[in-house]
Amino acid sequence: MDKLAIIGGRPLFGEIAISGAKNSALKVMAASLLTDETLTIFNVPRLADVDMLLKLLAQHGVDVTFEGPTLTLQARTIASTEAPYDLVRKMRATFNVLGPLLAREGKAKVSLPGGCAIGARPVDLHLKALAAMGAKIDLDEGYVVAAAPQGLSGARIDFPIVSVGATEHAILAAVLAKGETVISNAAREPEIVDLANCLMAMGARIEGAGTSTIAVSGVPRLHGAHHTVLPDRIETGAYAMAAGVAGGELYLRHARLDLLGAAVGVLEEAGLKLTADPTGVRVRRTLDRCRAVNLVTQPFPGFPTDLQAQFMALMTTADGTSVIKETIFENRFMHAPELGRMGANISVDGQTATVRGVRRLKGAPVMATDLRASMGLVLAGLGAEGQTLVNRVYHLDRGFERLEDKLVQCGALIERVRG
Ligand code: UD1
């Protein structure tokens, strides 16, 4: 298993190109199942998660061409409506093929998903949404078996909690349903707007994406389209924090501050200066040492759970005490003990972590536990004294494109150790 060796303590200067958003690309890719015409997707990041979904799509009969960051997908016919355990267990986003398969073919059998080990992560809301649209749903030996022989019908779907995946799934199924679907308490993440934009370019009729009420008027068929994936806001936030941890000044090309929501204010309060221009965002630390800031993770536009681990890493050496509350997932502080191995002073009580800033962390061997937590450990390593060895880098490869290249270009001492 590959490791990353990082020698910390060097300020970062230079430019990092922000890739297309993983969490958007994956859902847009699933939309290819809804039409027999070609969907061309630009700005797709080269990531293990993308490859995994491509494998699954190919298995469903999708023709795939991937050149540079441009992905061309065409599902002329659906070869199989079954998504096997082996291709779904590693990544939650693969589960979102269920809705499109059901909408187009009237049936689907999809394994219950896997993903990062950050909590229970059920899919009950996904299934309730599909059932509301008329699907008959059974669970059989770890598989969801869904049928809608007469097609799906528009429905009112009122989510009891905000779910990004379930909102996306409901939209993906509703676009080909008969009649209107109204989703209330919908998630408002930028990736949902991106997915809706792609579907609208394919001929779907969607109103309100980006607000908490989304209306979808079903159409009989969708056609091919071109779509450009928006820049990754989590990658943007993570590299902004890299400048906070290590010092220096970075230009994050393609980054958009409007996608970061509450994270902008939090990072500024912590002592980062973020300046947007039409092609990107410049970031630098204005203080000698970052300031401690309290944080609560929330659905967009609140501070994203996907940046919580990186923010905790930033706070380990901040001036003061930061209280971090994780409200989205119940088991998302696994990076805390790893940061502790590097000398961080963190106590965890349920969903709340208290981080007492220390002057400096010391490099140590640490274990990546999930995708975003791993990035937190990389950030901590960039600021620490001596060498940090991040084990289980495969987590990072799922979601951060060319991570070490991007950082090396800016002066970081970071190297992949193959193993
Ligand atoms: C979540 C995050 C998203 C992040 C992604 C990967 C939120 C609101 N969502 O999206 O920003 O990019 O993880 O880390 O911040 N839930 C249910 N039943 C369901 C679906 C979800 O109870 O059927 C619960 C989850 O356990 C969680 C909450 O709803 O507590 C939000 O989950 P959801 O947004 O669906 O998760 P993801 O789509 O994976």
Tab-separated table of C-alpha atoms and ligand atoms in Angstrom:
chain	number	residue	atom	x	y	z
A	1	MET	CA	0.000	0.000	0.000
A	2	ASP	CA	1.349	3.424	-0.959
A	3	LYS	CA	2.323	5.953	1.682
A	4	LEU	CA	2.984	9.673	1.576
A	5	ALA	CA	6.164	10.949	3.205
A	6	ILE	CA	5.973	14.625	4.112
A	7	ILE	CA	8.677	16.836	5.571
A	8	GLY	CA	6.825	19.727	7.145
A	9	GLY	CA	7.617	23.313	7.879
A	10	ARG	CA	8.004	24.769	4.398
A	11	PRO	CA	5.742	27.630	3.370
A	12	LEU	CA	3.811	27.101	0.149
A	13	PHE	CA	4.104	29.514	-2.763
A	14	GLY	CA	2.639	29.047	-6.238
A	15	GLU	CA	-0.409	27.956	-8.135
A	16	ILE	CA	-2.680	24.966	-7.755
A	17	ALA	CA	-5.268	24.136	-10.409
A	18	ILE	CA	-8.494	23.068	-8.737
A	19	SER	CA	-10.037	20.008	-10.417
A	20	GLY	CA	-13.645	19.329	-11.251
A	21	ALA	CA	-15.762	18.369	-8.248
A	22	LYS	CA	-15.757	14.640	-7.527
A	23	ASN	CA	-19.140	14.737	-5.842
A	24	SER	CA	-20.668	16.457	-8.824
A	25	ALA	CA	-18.956	14.416	-11.541
A	26	LEU	CA	-20.154	11.125	-10.048
A	27	LYS	CA	-23.816	12.145	-10.061
A	28	VAL	CA	-23.597	13.690	-13.523
A	29	MET	CA	-22.046	10.440	-14.779
A	30	ALA	CA	-25.040	8.484	-13.415
A	31	ALA	CA	-27.280	10.750	-15.522
A	32	SER	CA	-25.801	9.165	-18.661
A	33	LEU	CA	-28.005	6.128	-17.966
A	34	LEU	CA	-31.099	8.236	-18.639
A	35	THR	CA	-30.569	8.635	-22.390
A	36	ASP	CA	-29.454	6.567	-25.364
A	37	GLU	CA	-27.621	9.620	-26.716
A	38	THR	CA	-24.107	10.827	-25.894
A	39	LEU	CA	-23.354	12.793	-22.742
A	40	THR	CA	-20.040	14.625	-22.933
A	41	ILE	CA	-18.718	15.765	-19.560
A	42	PHE	CA	-15.815	18.216	-19.316
A	43	ASN	CA	-13.580	18.865	-16.306
A	44	VAL	CA	-13.877	15.372	-14.844
A	45	PRO	CA	-11.189	14.609	-12.243
A	46	ARG	CA	-9.061	11.473	-12.661
A	47	LEU	CA	-9.838	9.711	-9.419
A	48	ALA	CA	-10.247	6.174	-8.165
A	49	ASP	CA	-13.932	6.881	-7.414
A	50	VAL	CA	-14.518	8.005	-10.997
A	51	ASP	CA	-12.844	4.842	-12.336
A	52	MET	CA	-14.953	2.723	-10.033
A	53	LEU	CA	-18.201	4.270	-11.267
A	54	LEU	CA	-17.009	3.944	-14.885
A	55	LYS	CA	-16.552	0.221	-14.316
A	56	LEU	CA	-20.089	-0.017	-13.043
A	57	LEU	CA	-21.508	2.066	-15.895
A	58	ALA	CA	-19.656	-0.070	-18.460
A	59	GLN	CA	-21.207	-3.113	-16.856
A	60	HIS	CA	-24.650	-1.520	-17.397
A	61	GLY	CA	-23.806	-1.139	-21.097
A	62	VAL	CA	-22.421	2.413	-21.225
A	63	ASP	CA	-19.729	3.102	-23.853
A	64	VAL	CA	-16.960	5.086	-22.185
A	65	THR	CA	-14.248	7.315	-23.655
A	66	PHE	CA	-12.047	9.220	-21.237
A	67	GLU	CA	-9.499	11.593	-22.774
A	68	GLY	CA	-7.777	14.111	-20.528
A	69	PRO	CA	-10.534	15.516	-18.339
A	70	THR	CA	-13.243	14.866	-20.957
A	71	LEU	CA	-15.539	11.949	-20.491
A	72	THR	CA	-17.937	10.732	-23.169
A	73	LEU	CA	-20.666	8.356	-22.107
A	74	GLN	CA	-23.315	6.703	-24.209
A	75	ALA	CA	-25.859	4.192	-22.912
A	76	ARG	CA	-27.369	3.094	-26.262
A	77	THR	CA	-29.031	0.180	-24.543
A	78	ILE	CA	-28.950	-0.975	-20.945
A	79	ALA	CA	-27.116	-4.296	-20.942
A	80	SER	CA	-27.855	-5.081	-17.307
A	81	THR	CA	-30.055	-3.487	-14.651
A	82	GLU	CA	-28.092	-5.155	-11.871
A	83	ALA	CA	-25.317	-3.387	-9.936
A	84	PRO	CA	-23.297	-6.080	-8.185
A	85	TYR	CA	-21.933	-5.898	-4.650
A	86	ASP	CA	-18.300	-5.872	-5.768
A	87	LEU	CA	-18.757	-2.653	-7.726
A	88	VAL	CA	-21.018	-0.843	-5.254
A	89	ARG	CA	-19.574	-1.768	-1.881
A	90	LYS	CA	-16.561	0.560	-2.043
A	91	MET	CA	-18.313	3.764	-2.895
A	92	ARG	CA	-21.631	5.210	-1.925
A	93	ALA	CA	-22.191	7.288	-5.059
A	94	THR	CA	-22.545	4.117	-7.142
A	95	PHE	CA	-25.891	3.565	-5.414
A	96	ASN	CA	-27.279	6.478	-7.420
A	97	VAL	CA	-27.529	4.305	-10.541
A	98	LEU	CA	-30.668	2.800	-8.996
A	99	GLY	CA	-32.954	5.758	-9.805
A	100	PRO	CA	-31.875	6.218	-13.438
A	101	LEU	CA	-32.045	2.463	-14.163
A	102	LEU	CA	-35.493	2.293	-12.635
A	103	ALA	CA	-36.648	5.391	-14.513
A	104	ARG	CA	-35.432	4.107	-17.869
A	105	GLU	CA	-35.944	0.348	-17.636
A	106	GLY	CA	-38.684	0.002	-15.032
A	107	LYS	CA	-36.539	-2.217	-12.837
A	108	ALA	CA	-33.165	-2.391	-11.111
A	109	LYS	CA	-31.300	-4.515	-8.600
A	110	VAL	CA	-28.544	-2.624	-6.817
A	111	SER	CA	-26.373	-3.719	-3.927
A	112	LEU	CA	-26.597	-1.645	-0.758
A	113	PRO	CA	-23.642	0.767	-0.817
A	114	GLY	CA	-20.351	1.154	0.975
A	115	GLY	CA	-18.204	4.271	1.197
A	116	CYS	CA	-16.086	5.884	3.880
A	117	ALA	CA	-16.317	4.500	7.392
A	118	ILE	CA	-17.819	7.668	8.798
A	119	GLY	CA	-21.031	6.426	10.289
A	120	ALA	CA	-24.158	4.468	9.541
A	121	ARG	CA	-25.007	6.246	6.280
A	122	PRO	CA	-28.360	4.648	5.583
A	123	VAL	CA	-30.258	4.920	2.287
A	124	ASP	CA	-33.808	4.846	3.663
A	125	LEU	CA	-34.553	8.334	2.335
A	126	HIS	CA	-33.406	7.359	-1.161
A	127	LEU	CA	-35.749	4.378	-1.084
A	128	LYS	CA	-38.684	6.343	0.356
A	129	ALA	CA	-38.353	8.865	-2.459
A	130	LEU	CA	-38.412	6.128	-5.104
A	131	ALA	CA	-41.320	4.391	-3.374
A	132	ALA	CA	-43.254	7.681	-3.326
A	133	MET	CA	-42.808	7.749	-7.109
A	134	GLY	CA	-44.492	4.367	-7.348
A	135	ALA	CA	-41.566	1.959	-7.222
A	136	LYS	CA	-42.075	-1.342	-5.461
A	137	ILE	CA	-39.000	-1.898	-3.326
A	138	ASP	CA	-37.764	-5.082	-1.691
A	139	LEU	CA	-34.561	-5.877	0.118
A	140	ASP	CA	-33.036	-9.221	-0.750
A	141	GLU	CA	-29.685	-10.507	0.538
A	142	GLY	CA	-28.023	-7.111	0.630
A	143	TYR	CA	-29.614	-5.936	-2.596
A	144	VAL	CA	-32.338	-3.383	-3.258
A	145	VAL	CA	-34.721	-4.869	-5.787
A	146	ALA	CA	-36.899	-2.153	-7.301
A	147	ALA	CA	-39.626	-2.380	-9.896
A	148	ALA	CA	-41.874	0.136	-11.632
A	149	PRO	CA	-43.190	-1.755	-14.667
A	150	GLN	CA	-45.542	1.085	-15.645
A	151	GLY	CA	-42.827	3.717	-15.078
A	152	LEU	CA	-42.410	6.161	-12.188
A	153	SER	CA	-44.960	8.856	-11.381
A	154	GLY	CA	-44.467	12.360	-10.034
A	155	ALA	CA	-44.894	12.657	-6.266
A	156	ARG	CA	-44.538	14.980	-3.294
A	157	ILE	CA	-41.377	14.115	-1.401
A	158	ASP	CA	-40.804	15.802	1.931
A	159	PHE	CA	-37.421	14.873	3.364
A	160	PRO	CA	-37.325	14.842	7.197
A	161	ILE	CA	-33.617	15.733	7.132
A	162	VAL	CA	-31.427	17.310	4.484
A	163	SER	CA	-29.725	14.639	2.404
A	164	VAL	CA	-27.509	15.411	-0.555
A	165	GLY	CA	-27.536	11.879	-1.941
A	166	ALA	CA	-31.299	11.379	-1.541
A	167	THR	CA	-32.086	14.763	-3.126
A	168	GLU	CA	-29.885	13.919	-6.110
A	169	HIS	CA	-31.386	10.476	-6.349
A	170	ALA	CA	-34.944	11.822	-6.311
A	171	ILE	CA	-34.096	14.284	-9.102
A	172	LEU	CA	-32.392	11.590	-11.190
A	173	ALA	CA	-35.515	9.424	-10.961
A	174	ALA	CA	-38.104	12.202	-11.347
A	175	VAL	CA	-36.830	13.600	-14.645
A	176	LEU	CA	-38.393	10.717	-16.608
A	177	ALA	CA	-41.426	10.193	-14.312
A	178	LYS	CA	-44.974	10.956	-15.445
A	179	GLY	CA	-46.099	14.275	-13.981
A	180	GLU	CA	-44.596	16.637	-11.452
A	181	THR	CA	-42.398	15.816	-8.469
A	182	VAL	CA	-41.970	18.378	-5.726
A	183	ILE	CA	-39.099	17.823	-3.310
A	184	SER	CA	-39.224	19.801	-0.087
A	185	ASN	CA	-36.413	20.186	2.434
A	186	ALA	CA	-34.095	19.477	-0.500
A	187	ALA	CA	-30.329	19.807	-0.070
A	188	ARG	CA	-28.950	23.027	-1.574
A	189	GLU	CA	-25.358	21.980	-2.283
A	190	PRO	CA	-23.742	23.428	-5.444
A	191	GLU	CA	-23.345	19.868	-6.749
A	192	ILE	CA	-27.139	19.573	-6.852
A	193	VAL	CA	-27.343	22.711	-8.984
A	194	ASP	CA	-24.636	21.250	-11.227
A	195	LEU	CA	-26.525	17.984	-11.659
A	196	ALA	CA	-29.760	19.877	-12.393
A	197	ASN	CA	-27.959	22.031	-14.975
A	198	CYS	CA	-26.664	18.938	-16.722
A	199	LEU	CA	-30.100	17.288	-16.690
A	200	MET	CA	-31.719	20.479	-18.012
A	201	ALA	CA	-29.174	20.540	-20.847
A	202	MET	CA	-30.386	16.981	-21.569
A	203	GLY	CA	-33.967	18.246	-21.807
A	204	ALA	CA	-35.182	17.817	-18.219
A	205	ARG	CA	-37.543	20.360	-16.670
A	206	ILE	CA	-36.311	21.326	-13.202
A	207	GLU	CA	-37.014	24.411	-11.123
A	208	GLY	CA	-35.573	25.507	-7.810
A	209	ALA	CA	-32.282	23.558	-7.688
A	210	GLY	CA	-30.130	25.334	-5.110
A	211	THR	CA	-33.203	26.130	-2.963
A	212	SER	CA	-34.977	23.857	-0.499
A	213	THR	CA	-37.939	23.235	-2.835
A	214	ILE	CA	-37.247	21.606	-6.163
A	215	ALA	CA	-39.922	20.927	-8.768
A	216	VAL	CA	-39.305	18.429	-11.544
A	217	SER	CA	-41.764	18.027	-14.440
A	218	GLY	CA	-41.129	14.649	-15.979
A	219	VAL	CA	-40.455	14.404	-19.724
A	220	PRO	CA	-40.828	11.263	-21.891
A	221	ARG	CA	-37.195	11.209	-22.944
A	222	LEU	CA	-33.871	12.970	-22.491
A	223	HIS	CA	-31.236	13.624	-25.126
A	224	GLY	CA	-27.454	13.994	-25.251
A	225	ALA	CA	-25.699	17.116	-23.970
A	226	HIS	CA	-22.394	18.746	-23.102
A	227	HIS	CA	-21.733	19.663	-19.498
A	228	THR	CA	-18.774	21.135	-17.602
A	229	VAL	CA	-18.376	19.996	-13.992
A	230	LEU	CA	-17.974	22.824	-11.490
A	231	PRO	CA	-14.715	23.234	-9.537
A	232	ASP	CA	-14.269	21.143	-6.396
A	233	ARG	CA	-15.115	23.270	-3.352
A	234	ILE	CA	-13.694	20.701	-0.946
A	235	GLU	CA	-10.354	20.633	-2.753
A	236	THR	CA	-10.442	24.438	-2.791
A	237	GLY	CA	-11.035	24.638	0.953
A	238	ALA	CA	-8.382	22.013	1.669
A	239	TYR	CA	-5.641	23.836	-0.263
A	240	ALA	CA	-6.695	27.153	1.223
A	241	MET	CA	-6.124	25.568	4.612
A	242	ALA	CA	-2.772	24.209	3.431
A	243	ALA	CA	-1.682	27.832	3.113
A	244	GLY	CA	-3.075	28.394	6.606
A	245	VAL	CA	-1.113	25.509	8.087
A	246	ALA	CA	2.178	26.022	6.248
A	247	GLY	CA	2.101	29.761	5.546
A	248	GLY	CA	2.972	31.310	2.182
A	249	GLU	CA	0.604	32.314	-0.593
A	250	LEU	CA	-1.314	30.139	-3.062
A	251	TYR	CA	-3.305	30.938	-6.145
A	252	LEU	CA	-6.117	28.409	-6.536
A	253	ARG	CA	-6.900	28.514	-10.246
A	254	HIS	CA	-10.547	27.842	-11.220
A	255	ALA	CA	-11.632	28.064	-7.553
A	256	ARG	CA	-14.896	29.883	-6.832
A	257	LEU	CA	-15.560	31.460	-3.458
A	258	ASP	CA	-19.334	31.450	-3.977
A	259	LEU	CA	-19.208	27.639	-3.769
A	260	LEU	CA	-17.649	27.658	-0.317
A	261	GLY	CA	-20.600	29.082	1.630
A	262	ALA	CA	-19.927	29.596	5.335
A	263	ALA	CA	-16.394	28.215	4.996
A	264	VAL	CA	-15.204	31.568	3.622
A	265	GLY	CA	-16.143	33.458	6.804
A	266	VAL	CA	-14.708	30.733	9.032
A	267	LEU	CA	-11.370	30.705	7.224
A	268	GLU	CA	-11.187	34.494	7.278
A	269	GLU	CA	-11.917	34.512	10.992
A	270	ALA	CA	-9.095	32.000	11.431
A	271	GLY	CA	-6.703	34.460	9.788
A	272	LEU	CA	-6.706	33.641	6.083
A	273	LYS	CA	-7.177	36.268	3.424
A	274	LEU	CA	-9.106	34.990	0.425
A	275	THR	CA	-9.262	37.206	-2.640
A	276	ALA	CA	-11.331	36.138	-5.628
A	277	ASP	CA	-10.771	37.230	-9.222
A	278	PRO	CA	-12.493	35.955	-12.383
A	279	THR	CA	-10.130	32.978	-12.776
A	280	GLY	CA	-9.485	31.859	-9.226
A	281	VAL	CA	-8.826	32.677	-5.597
A	282	ARG	CA	-5.650	33.924	-3.927
A	283	VAL	CA	-5.095	32.825	-0.356
A	284	ARG	CA	-2.567	33.733	2.279
A	285	ARG	CA	-2.271	33.626	6.034
A	286	THR	CA	-2.320	37.110	7.475
A	287	LEU	CA	-1.244	36.145	10.994
A	288	ASP	CA	1.871	34.506	12.327
A	289	ARG	CA	-0.340	31.802	13.707
A	290	CYS	CA	-4.007	31.086	12.884
A	291	ARG	CA	-6.710	32.055	15.373
A	292	ALA	CA	-8.910	29.397	17.002
A	293	VAL	CA	-12.492	29.459	15.701
A	294	ASN	CA	-15.479	27.357	16.771
A	295	LEU	CA	-17.253	25.359	14.122
A	296	VAL	CA	-20.486	23.465	13.486
A	297	THR	CA	-20.786	21.382	10.315
A	298	GLN	CA	-24.037	21.862	8.469
A	299	PRO	CA	-25.655	21.251	5.114
A	300	PHE	CA	-24.819	23.893	2.499
A	301	PRO	CA	-24.491	26.840	2.808
A	302	GLY	CA	-23.187	25.886	6.257
A	303	PHE	CA	-19.628	24.698	6.851
A	304	PRO	CA	-19.248	21.342	5.013
A	305	THR	CA	-18.619	18.120	6.909
A	306	ASP	CA	-16.142	17.271	4.142
A	307	LEU	CA	-13.824	20.065	5.357
A	308	GLN	CA	-14.127	19.309	9.055
A	309	ALA	CA	-11.034	17.066	9.281
A	310	GLN	CA	-8.883	19.577	7.415
A	311	PHE	CA	-10.157	22.379	9.627
A	312	MET	CA	-9.341	20.372	12.724
A	313	ALA	CA	-5.790	19.983	11.420
A	314	LEU	CA	-5.598	23.754	10.955
A	315	MET	CA	-6.857	24.317	14.492
A	316	THR	CA	-4.279	21.996	16.091
A	317	THR	CA	-1.683	24.770	15.915
A	318	ALA	CA	-4.034	27.767	16.169
A	319	ASP	CA	-3.831	30.313	18.923
A	320	GLY	CA	-6.526	29.338	21.456
A	321	THR	CA	-9.183	26.650	21.787
A	322	SER	CA	-11.552	25.596	19.039
A	323	VAL	CA	-14.751	23.634	19.635
A	324	ILE	CA	-15.792	21.612	16.585
A	325	LYS	CA	-19.224	20.049	16.391
A	326	GLU	CA	-19.965	17.456	13.712
A	327	THR	CA	-23.706	17.277	13.038
A	328	ILE	CA	-23.855	15.316	9.769
A	329	PHE	CA	-22.082	12.059	10.634
A	330	GLU	CA	-21.823	10.329	14.002
A	331	ASN	CA	-18.375	8.847	13.538
A	332	ARG	CA	-16.292	11.452	11.824
A	333	PHE	CA	-13.499	12.228	14.295
A	334	MET	CA	-11.267	9.262	13.519
A	335	HIS	CA	-8.503	11.667	12.527
A	336	ALA	CA	-8.419	13.125	16.063
A	337	PRO	CA	-6.340	10.326	17.645
A	338	GLU	CA	-4.043	10.326	14.599
A	339	LEU	CA	-3.479	14.062	14.994
A	340	GLY	CA	-2.872	13.327	18.666
A	341	ARG	CA	0.042	11.105	17.615
A	342	MET	CA	1.590	14.219	16.141
A	343	GLY	CA	1.236	16.144	19.403
A	344	ALA	CA	-2.187	17.736	18.904
A	345	ASN	CA	-4.255	18.330	22.015
A	346	ILE	CA	-7.768	17.161	21.122
A	347	SER	CA	-10.486	15.729	23.323
A	348	VAL	CA	-13.553	14.180	21.787
A	349	ASP	CA	-16.899	13.890	23.501
A	350	GLY	CA	-19.540	12.364	21.238
A	351	GLN	CA	-20.066	14.704	18.317
A	352	THR	CA	-17.917	17.473	19.783
A	353	ALA	CA	-14.146	17.843	19.606
A	354	THR	CA	-12.222	20.402	21.608
A	355	VAL	CA	-8.917	21.373	20.053
A	356	ARG	CA	-6.433	23.258	22.221
A	357	GLY	CA	-3.906	24.815	19.897
A	358	VAL	CA	-0.248	23.915	20.407
A	359	ARG	CA	2.681	25.835	18.900
A	360	ARG	CA	3.844	23.076	16.604
A	361	LEU	CA	3.062	19.466	15.688
A	362	LYS	CA	5.759	16.838	15.334
A	363	GLY	CA	5.845	14.489	12.372
A	364	ALA	CA	4.821	10.876	13.032
A	365	PRO	CA	3.571	7.815	11.188
A	366	VAL	CA	-0.222	8.151	10.939
A	367	MET	CA	-3.049	6.175	9.400
A	368	ALA	CA	-5.529	7.598	6.930
A	369	THR	CA	-9.012	6.434	7.920
A	370	ASP	CA	-11.248	8.027	5.321
A	371	LEU	CA	-10.926	10.327	2.370
A	372	ARG	CA	-11.230	13.754	3.993
A	373	ALA	CA	-9.557	12.666	7.236
A	374	SER	CA	-6.531	11.688	5.168
A	375	MET	CA	-6.304	15.187	3.765
A	376	GLY	CA	-6.412	16.504	7.336
A	377	LEU	CA	-3.364	14.383	8.135
A	378	VAL	CA	-1.541	15.635	5.031
A	379	LEU	CA	-2.193	19.233	6.106
A	380	ALA	CA	-0.982	18.508	9.610
A	381	GLY	CA	2.163	16.979	8.086
A	382	LEU	CA	2.814	20.083	5.986
A	383	GLY	CA	2.970	22.190	9.132
A	384	ALA	CA	4.726	19.712	11.412
A	385	GLU	CA	8.349	19.532	12.364
A	386	GLY	CA	10.126	16.566	10.754
A	387	GLN	CA	8.669	13.669	8.790
A	388	THR	CA	5.069	12.521	8.711
A	389	LEU	CA	4.277	9.243	7.046
A	390	VAL	CA	0.636	8.963	5.985
A	391	ASN	CA	-0.342	5.334	5.546
A	392	ARG	CA	-3.243	4.049	3.406
A	393	VAL	CA	-3.023	6.711	0.753
A	394	TYR	CA	-5.611	4.880	-1.326
A	395	HIS	CA	-8.216	6.888	0.554
A	396	LEU	CA	-6.720	10.115	-0.831
A	397	ASP	CA	-6.584	8.717	-4.343
A	398	ARG	CA	-10.356	8.347	-4.203
A	399	GLY	CA	-10.895	12.071	-4.017
A	400	PHE	CA	-7.839	14.322	-4.507
A	401	GLU	CA	-6.434	14.441	-8.009
A	402	ARG	CA	-2.610	14.470	-8.304
A	403	LEU	CA	-2.316	15.622	-4.704
A	404	GLU	CA	1.435	15.324	-4.290
A	405	ASP	CA	2.185	16.903	-7.720
A	406	LYS	CA	0.034	19.887	-6.883
A	407	LEU	CA	1.730	20.409	-3.523
A	408	VAL	CA	5.293	19.758	-4.747
A	409	GLN	CA	4.793	22.466	-7.367
A	410	CYS	CA	4.271	24.911	-4.527
A	411	GLY	CA	7.384	23.926	-2.614
A	412	ALA	CA	6.093	21.180	-0.332
A	413	LEU	CA	8.374	18.257	0.425
A	414	ILE	CA	6.001	15.400	-0.169
A	415	GLU	CA	6.691	12.123	-1.830
A	416	ARG	CA	4.755	8.957	-2.599
A	417	VAL	CA	6.431	5.844	-1.290
A	418	ARG	CA	5.193	2.900	-3.358
A	419	GLY	CA	4.481	-0.198	-1.431
B	1	UD1	C1	-22.856	13.771	2.790
B	1	UD1	C2	-22.757	15.256	3.000
B	1	UD1	C3	-22.067	15.832	1.798
B	1	UD1	C4	-20.712	15.130	1.650
B	1	UD1	C5	-20.859	13.616	1.587
B	1	UD1	C6	-19.522	12.900	1.621
B	1	UD1	C7	-24.326	16.857	3.994
B	1	UD1	C8	-25.738	17.225	4.189
B	1	UD1	N1	-24.077	15.814	3.196
B	1	UD1	O1	-23.602	13.517	1.616
B	1	UD1	O2	-21.886	17.203	1.962
B	1	UD1	O3	-20.088	15.551	0.487
B	1	UD1	O4	-21.591	13.181	2.704
B	1	UD1	O5	-18.875	13.050	2.842
B	1	UD1	O6	-23.443	17.491	4.512
B	1	UD1	N2	-29.285	9.984	5.863
B	1	UD1	C9	-30.292	9.153	6.289
B	1	UD1	N3	-30.964	8.408	5.356
B	1	UD1	C10	-30.665	8.463	4.024
B	1	UD1	C11	-29.631	9.320	3.604
B	1	UD1	C12	-28.960	10.056	4.547
B	1	UD1	O7	-30.588	9.082	7.477
B	1	UD1	O8	-31.291	7.765	3.227
B	1	UD1	C13	-28.549	10.812	6.845
B	1	UD1	C14	-27.070	10.509	6.891
B	1	UD1	O9	-26.766	9.438	7.727
B	1	UD1	C15	-26.516	11.822	7.374
B	1	UD1	C16	-27.453	12.859	6.763
B	1	UD1	O10	-28.622	12.144	6.414
B	1	UD1	O11	-26.615	11.916	8.767
B	1	UD1	C17	-26.910	13.546	5.515
B	1	UD1	O12	-26.459	12.549	4.630
B	1	UD1	P1	-26.416	12.727	3.058
B	1	UD1	O13	-26.381	14.163	2.719
B	1	UD1	O14	-27.427	11.893	2.423
B	1	UD1	O15	-25.056	12.035	2.755
B	1	UD1	P2	-24.300	12.114	1.456
B	1	UD1	O16	-25.166	12.254	0.272
B	1	UD1	O17	-23.337	10.998	1.525
